[in-house]
């Protein structure tokens, strides 16, 4: 059976906040577009921890000046889901959910062929807004694939009364450690650095430091996890190796963009460890004409550089450029 190819001015890959911002700008300019999202709407945020609170105030998470009303100084995950969902539905944005893009190929006529799990499309312009939350930074140690190990944290109740190891000292790790401790889990943190990260939310940092100092949460600083077995873990601490019995291991060591996906489209990356994709800082166009980057993916391995607050502007920059060239 022959697949019917659908044609658009713009294909937006990724239905996160920044993909949605791009769709709003495309709609304003009366350009045809579709967002292709491999999971549910704002899939990354949907998979954040249940009790997660944003570090940004709500107005800084707004798209296209559409008010984000929250009764809290910093909105919660559930409110953000509500906000981005209402924007999408009330603006009748053209979005296909649960449709993963598997390849983007530039054809001789400068059109881009986008192939998904469900269909084939062509477009003059492609915006890649795929974020970085899909691929964890693996430790590559023995036992990392055991069922008791996870690279994502969701809800503390599951860990009540359980001996739980949390690896990392960033916001995600600190939130997980505090929540699990408060729901009756026995928490041990393993931290590569010699202190809790400076980027930890300023109102949370004293809490974790005090819990560690009073001994409610155990923490090994300047330490690394070496091996995970069914029953215990091997930790390389500042005072030598120790084994500790445990039930669950949560590895919150960060995430990285899908570099192979970018490279498969022909987008080049910096050769240093930052692996920053090539793009024009004024237009967000990559080294492949007609392919643009938007949102947190632009930072390469520097995943703290871009967030919603400072990358929502990419949408207008890109659409200004596309409209100009049209
Ligand atoms: C715990 C946590 C707290 C945060 N707090 C804040 C905050 O307070 N303020 C702030 O500004 N930022 C915050 N951030 C960062 C913010 O959530 C992200 O910056 C934001 O989600 C980025 O938006 P994005 O649209 O660029 O990427 P994402 O939201 O990650 O969206 C990318 C989308 O692309 C989809 N996708 C990926 N590959 C494909 C494919 N091949 N085909 C189709 N779809 C694909 C994904 O499913 C995903 O839905 C936080 C992040 C975390 C992890």
mmCIF file of C-alpha atoms in Angstrom, residues 74-291:
data_model
loop_
_atom_site.group_PDB
_atom_site.id
_atom_site.type_symbol
_atom_site.label_atom_id
_atom_site.label_comp_id
_atom_site.label_asym_id
_atom_site.label_seq_id
_atom_site.Cartn_x
_atom_site.Cartn_y
_atom_site.Cartn_z
ATOM 1 C CA UNK A 74 5.847 28.752 42.053
ATOM 2 C CA UNK A 75 3.403 26.586 40.100
ATOM 3 C CA UNK A 76 3.141 22.839 40.512
ATOM 4 C CA UNK A 77 3.375 20.224 37.780
ATOM 5 C CA UNK A 78 -0.419 19.681 37.711
ATOM 6 C CA UNK A 79 -1.002 23.399 37.092
ATOM 7 C CA UNK A 80 1.538 23.444 34.258
ATOM 8 C CA UNK A 81 -0.157 20.448 32.612
ATOM 9 C CA UNK A 82 -3.479 22.273 32.908
ATOM 10 C CA UNK A 83 -2.014 25.487 31.449
ATOM 11 C CA UNK A 84 -0.285 23.962 28.419
ATOM 12 C CA UNK A 85 -3.269 21.706 27.716
ATOM 13 C CA UNK A 86 -5.718 24.624 27.745
ATOM 14 C CA UNK A 87 -3.475 26.641 25.428
ATOM 15 C CA UNK A 88 -3.339 23.735 22.986
ATOM 16 C CA UNK A 89 -7.045 22.986 22.992
ATOM 17 C CA UNK A 90 -8.407 26.544 23.086
ATOM 18 C CA UNK A 91 -6.165 27.555 20.190
ATOM 19 C CA UNK A 92 -7.062 24.346 18.331
ATOM 20 C CA UNK A 93 -3.401 23.685 17.603
ATOM 21 C CA UNK A 94 -2.737 21.011 15.010
ATOM 22 C CA UNK A 95 -0.936 18.334 17.021
ATOM 23 C CA UNK A 96 -0.534 14.595 16.478
ATOM 24 C CA UNK A 97 0.190 12.784 19.737
ATOM 25 C CA UNK A 98 1.811 9.357 20.135
ATOM 26 C CA UNK A 99 3.489 9.740 16.749
ATOM 27 C CA UNK A 100 7.270 9.476 16.939
ATOM 28 C CA UNK A 101 9.495 10.995 14.274
ATOM 29 C CA UNK A 102 12.024 8.408 13.196
ATOM 30 C CA UNK A 103 13.878 10.340 10.478
ATOM 31 C CA UNK A 104 14.252 13.684 8.717
ATOM 32 C CA UNK A 105 15.806 13.658 5.280
ATOM 33 C CA UNK A 106 16.577 16.687 3.109
ATOM 34 C CA UNK A 107 15.516 16.088 -0.495
ATOM 35 C CA UNK A 108 17.068 17.538 -3.688
ATOM 36 C CA UNK A 109 14.303 20.145 -3.984
ATOM 37 C CA UNK A 110 15.221 21.419 -0.446
ATOM 38 C CA UNK A 111 12.036 19.982 1.014
ATOM 39 C CA UNK A 112 12.441 17.838 4.124
ATOM 40 C CA UNK A 113 10.885 14.406 4.280
ATOM 41 C CA UNK A 114 9.762 13.553 7.800
ATOM 42 C CA UNK A 115 8.965 9.922 8.531
ATOM 43 C CA UNK A 116 7.058 8.906 11.639
ATOM 44 C CA UNK A 117 5.671 5.736 13.145
ATOM 45 C CA UNK A 118 2.356 6.535 11.423
ATOM 46 C CA UNK A 119 2.910 8.587 8.262
ATOM 47 C CA UNK A 120 5.213 10.488 5.945
ATOM 48 C CA UNK A 121 5.291 14.264 5.541
ATOM 49 C CA UNK A 122 7.172 16.895 3.584
ATOM 50 C CA UNK A 123 7.829 20.443 4.710
ATOM 51 C CA UNK A 124 9.958 23.408 3.700
ATOM 52 C CA UNK A 125 10.861 23.929 7.339
ATOM 53 C CA UNK A 126 11.384 21.626 10.284
ATOM 54 C CA UNK A 127 11.664 22.809 13.887
ATOM 55 C CA UNK A 128 13.334 20.353 16.234
ATOM 56 C CA UNK A 129 12.092 20.956 19.792
ATOM 57 C CA UNK A 130 12.740 17.518 21.244
ATOM 58 C CA UNK A 131 14.198 18.542 24.637
ATOM 59 C CA UNK A 132 16.574 16.278 26.552
ATOM 60 C CA UNK A 133 14.463 14.229 28.969
ATOM 61 C CA UNK A 134 14.393 10.925 27.072
ATOM 62 C CA UNK A 135 17.956 9.716 27.522
ATOM 63 C CA UNK A 136 19.453 9.446 31.022
ATOM 64 C CA UNK A 137 23.162 9.878 31.658
ATOM 65 C CA UNK A 138 23.900 6.215 32.321
ATOM 66 C CA UNK A 139 26.601 5.353 34.875
ATOM 67 C CA UNK A 140 27.517 2.237 32.891
ATOM 68 C CA UNK A 141 28.091 0.142 35.995
ATOM 69 C CA UNK A 142 27.189 -3.436 36.714
ATOM 70 C CA UNK A 143 23.605 -3.871 37.919
ATOM 71 C CA UNK A 144 22.306 -0.624 36.392
ATOM 72 C CA UNK A 145 19.623 -2.584 34.524
ATOM 73 C CA UNK A 146 18.279 -4.440 37.568
ATOM 74 C CA UNK A 147 14.525 -3.985 38.208
ATOM 75 C CA UNK A 148 15.215 -2.177 41.504
ATOM 76 C CA UNK A 149 17.063 0.603 39.632
ATOM 77 C CA UNK A 150 15.411 3.601 38.001
ATOM 78 C CA UNK A 151 16.711 6.710 36.199
ATOM 79 C CA UNK A 152 13.465 8.584 36.856
ATOM 80 C CA UNK A 153 11.691 9.435 40.094
ATOM 81 C CA UNK A 154 7.946 9.808 40.372
ATOM 82 C CA UNK A 155 6.299 9.489 43.765
ATOM 83 C CA UNK A 156 7.603 8.928 47.331
ATOM 84 C CA UNK A 157 4.904 6.560 48.643
ATOM 85 C CA UNK A 158 6.390 3.607 46.743
ATOM 86 C CA UNK A 159 9.576 3.834 48.827
ATOM 87 C CA UNK A 160 7.992 3.965 52.315
ATOM 88 C CA UNK A 161 10.035 1.831 54.798
ATOM 89 C CA UNK A 162 12.445 0.880 51.999
ATOM 90 C CA UNK A 163 16.209 1.355 52.005
ATOM 91 C CA UNK A 164 16.595 3.709 49.079
ATOM 92 C CA UNK A 165 19.788 5.011 47.487
ATOM 93 C CA UNK A 166 19.535 8.337 45.655
ATOM 94 C CA UNK A 167 22.477 9.179 43.423
ATOM 95 C CA UNK A 168 23.068 12.859 42.553
ATOM 96 C CA UNK A 169 22.787 16.213 44.318
ATOM 97 C CA UNK A 170 20.871 18.400 41.897
ATOM 98 C CA UNK A 171 17.274 19.606 42.315
ATOM 99 C CA UNK A 172 15.754 16.294 41.218
ATOM 100 C CA UNK A 173 17.903 14.219 43.583
ATOM 101 C CA UNK A 174 17.368 16.547 46.525
ATOM 102 C CA UNK A 175 13.584 16.667 46.004
ATOM 103 C CA UNK A 176 13.464 12.870 45.783
ATOM 104 C CA UNK A 177 15.607 12.373 48.908
ATOM 105 C CA UNK A 178 13.533 14.779 51.018
ATOM 106 C CA UNK A 179 10.165 13.444 49.837
ATOM 107 C CA UNK A 180 11.100 9.798 50.374
ATOM 108 C CA UNK A 181 12.547 10.554 53.823
ATOM 109 C CA UNK A 182 9.279 12.320 54.778
ATOM 110 C CA UNK A 183 7.218 9.310 53.663
ATOM 111 C CA UNK A 184 9.206 6.971 55.887
ATOM 112 C CA UNK A 185 11.907 5.774 53.516
ATOM 113 C CA UNK A 186 15.466 5.132 54.707
ATOM 114 C CA UNK A 187 17.461 7.398 52.387
ATOM 115 C CA UNK A 188 21.143 7.374 51.506
ATOM 116 C CA UNK A 189 22.492 9.957 49.051
ATOM 117 C CA UNK A 190 25.614 9.310 47.019
ATOM 118 C CA UNK A 191 27.148 12.537 45.767
ATOM 119 C CA UNK A 192 30.152 12.801 43.463
ATOM 120 C CA UNK A 193 30.888 16.376 44.541
ATOM 121 C CA UNK A 194 31.860 17.426 48.065
ATOM 122 C CA UNK A 195 28.606 19.310 48.753
ATOM 123 C CA UNK A 196 24.961 19.690 47.719
ATOM 124 C CA UNK A 197 24.764 21.480 44.337
ATOM 125 C CA UNK A 198 24.708 25.293 44.297
ATOM 126 C CA UNK A 199 21.837 25.239 41.765
ATOM 127 C CA UNK A 200 19.478 23.542 44.215
ATOM 128 C CA UNK A 201 16.409 25.760 44.797
ATOM 129 C CA UNK A 202 17.386 28.346 47.431
ATOM 130 C CA UNK A 203 14.406 27.482 49.642
ATOM 131 C CA UNK A 204 15.148 23.730 49.524
ATOM 132 C CA UNK A 205 18.933 23.748 49.988
ATOM 133 C CA UNK A 206 18.925 24.550 53.769
ATOM 134 C CA UNK A 207 16.350 21.778 54.303
ATOM 135 C CA UNK A 208 18.501 19.038 52.780
ATOM 136 C CA UNK A 209 21.696 20.320 54.425
ATOM 137 C CA UNK A 210 20.004 20.280 57.839
ATOM 138 C CA UNK A 211 18.516 16.795 57.317
ATOM 139 C CA UNK A 212 21.963 15.476 56.437
ATOM 140 C CA UNK A 213 23.643 17.261 59.351
ATOM 141 C CA UNK A 214 21.127 15.884 61.866
ATOM 142 C CA UNK A 215 21.571 12.373 60.410
ATOM 143 C CA UNK A 216 17.982 11.933 59.131
ATOM 144 C CA UNK A 217 19.347 11.387 55.630
ATOM 145 C CA UNK A 218 22.684 9.625 55.197
ATOM 146 C CA UNK A 219 25.001 11.185 52.602
ATOM 147 C CA UNK A 220 28.338 10.104 51.153
ATOM 148 C CA UNK A 221 30.071 13.060 49.503
ATOM 149 C CA UNK A 222 33.044 12.781 47.122
ATOM 150 C CA UNK A 223 31.727 9.276 46.487
ATOM 151 C CA UNK A 224 30.627 7.151 43.539
ATOM 152 C CA UNK A 225 28.441 4.136 43.046
ATOM 153 C CA UNK A 226 30.561 1.285 41.657
ATOM 154 C CA UNK A 227 28.219 -1.693 41.430
ATOM 155 C CA UNK A 228 24.597 -2.656 42.137
ATOM 156 C CA UNK A 229 23.528 -6.173 43.090
ATOM 157 C CA UNK A 230 20.116 -7.629 43.983
ATOM 158 C CA UNK A 231 20.859 -7.134 47.694
ATOM 159 C CA UNK A 232 23.302 -4.269 48.048
ATOM 160 C CA UNK A 233 25.457 -1.613 46.401
ATOM 161 C CA UNK A 234 29.194 -1.008 46.354
ATOM 162 C CA UNK A 235 30.123 2.620 47.077
ATOM 163 C CA UNK A 236 33.547 4.126 46.560
ATOM 164 C CA UNK A 237 33.628 6.689 49.400
ATOM 165 C CA UNK A 238 36.306 9.189 50.404
ATOM 166 C CA UNK A 239 37.279 6.664 53.146
ATOM 167 C CA UNK A 240 37.393 3.599 50.920
ATOM 168 C CA UNK A 241 34.894 1.109 49.479
ATOM 169 C CA UNK A 242 31.823 0.039 51.434
ATOM 170 C CA UNK A 243 28.884 -2.262 50.724
ATOM 171 C CA UNK A 244 25.412 -1.222 51.810
ATOM 172 C CA UNK A 245 22.258 -3.319 51.764
ATOM 173 C CA UNK A 246 19.380 -1.697 49.952
ATOM 174 C CA UNK A 247 16.024 -2.188 48.236
ATOM 175 C CA UNK A 248 15.897 0.508 45.552
ATOM 176 C CA UNK A 249 18.358 2.711 43.654
ATOM 177 C CA UNK A 250 17.293 5.966 41.994
ATOM 178 C CA UNK A 251 19.931 7.361 39.641
ATOM 179 C CA UNK A 252 19.259 11.077 39.139
ATOM 180 C CA UNK A 253 22.413 11.925 37.251
ATOM 181 C CA UNK A 254 20.847 14.055 34.538
ATOM 182 C CA UNK A 255 19.718 13.544 30.973
ATOM 183 C CA UNK A 256 21.059 14.328 27.513
ATOM 184 C CA UNK A 257 19.616 15.241 24.096
ATOM 185 C CA UNK A 258 19.320 12.598 21.419
ATOM 186 C CA UNK A 259 22.529 13.502 19.570
ATOM 187 C CA UNK A 260 22.183 10.599 17.124
ATOM 188 C CA UNK A 261 18.828 11.984 15.995
ATOM 189 C CA UNK A 262 20.374 15.428 15.338
ATOM 190 C CA UNK A 263 23.345 13.924 13.518
ATOM 191 C CA UNK A 264 21.085 11.738 11.379
ATOM 192 C CA UNK A 265 19.557 14.957 9.961
ATOM 193 C CA UNK A 266 23.026 16.302 9.188
ATOM 194 C CA UNK A 267 23.173 18.777 12.094
ATOM 195 C CA UNK A 268 26.756 19.157 13.272
ATOM 196 C CA UNK A 269 27.804 19.268 16.943
ATOM 197 C CA UNK A 270 30.746 21.008 18.623
ATOM 198 C CA UNK A 271 33.632 18.604 19.065
ATOM 199 C CA UNK A 272 34.220 19.373 22.750
ATOM 200 C CA UNK A 273 32.388 17.617 25.566
ATOM 201 C CA UNK A 274 29.531 20.167 25.412
ATOM 202 C CA UNK A 275 28.382 18.837 21.999
ATOM 203 C CA UNK A 276 26.496 22.048 21.218
ATOM 204 C CA UNK A 277 24.524 21.730 17.965
ATOM 205 C CA UNK A 278 25.369 24.252 15.251
ATOM 206 C CA UNK A 279 22.779 27.008 14.850
ATOM 207 C CA UNK A 280 22.569 30.694 14.012
ATOM 208 C CA UNK A 281 21.950 32.575 17.264
ATOM 209 C CA UNK A 282 19.748 35.167 15.531
ATOM 210 C CA UNK A 283 17.500 32.821 13.582
ATOM 211 C CA UNK A 284 17.989 29.422 15.298
ATOM 212 C CA UNK A 285 18.550 27.847 11.856
ATOM 213 C CA UNK A 286 21.030 24.959 11.914
ATOM 214 C CA UNK A 287 23.749 24.206 9.383
ATOM 215 C CA UNK A 288 21.016 22.439 7.343
ATOM 216 C CA UNK A 289 18.933 25.175 5.661
ATOM 217 C CA UNK A 290 15.295 25.014 6.726
ATOM 218 C CA UNK A 291 15.962 22.957 9.865
#
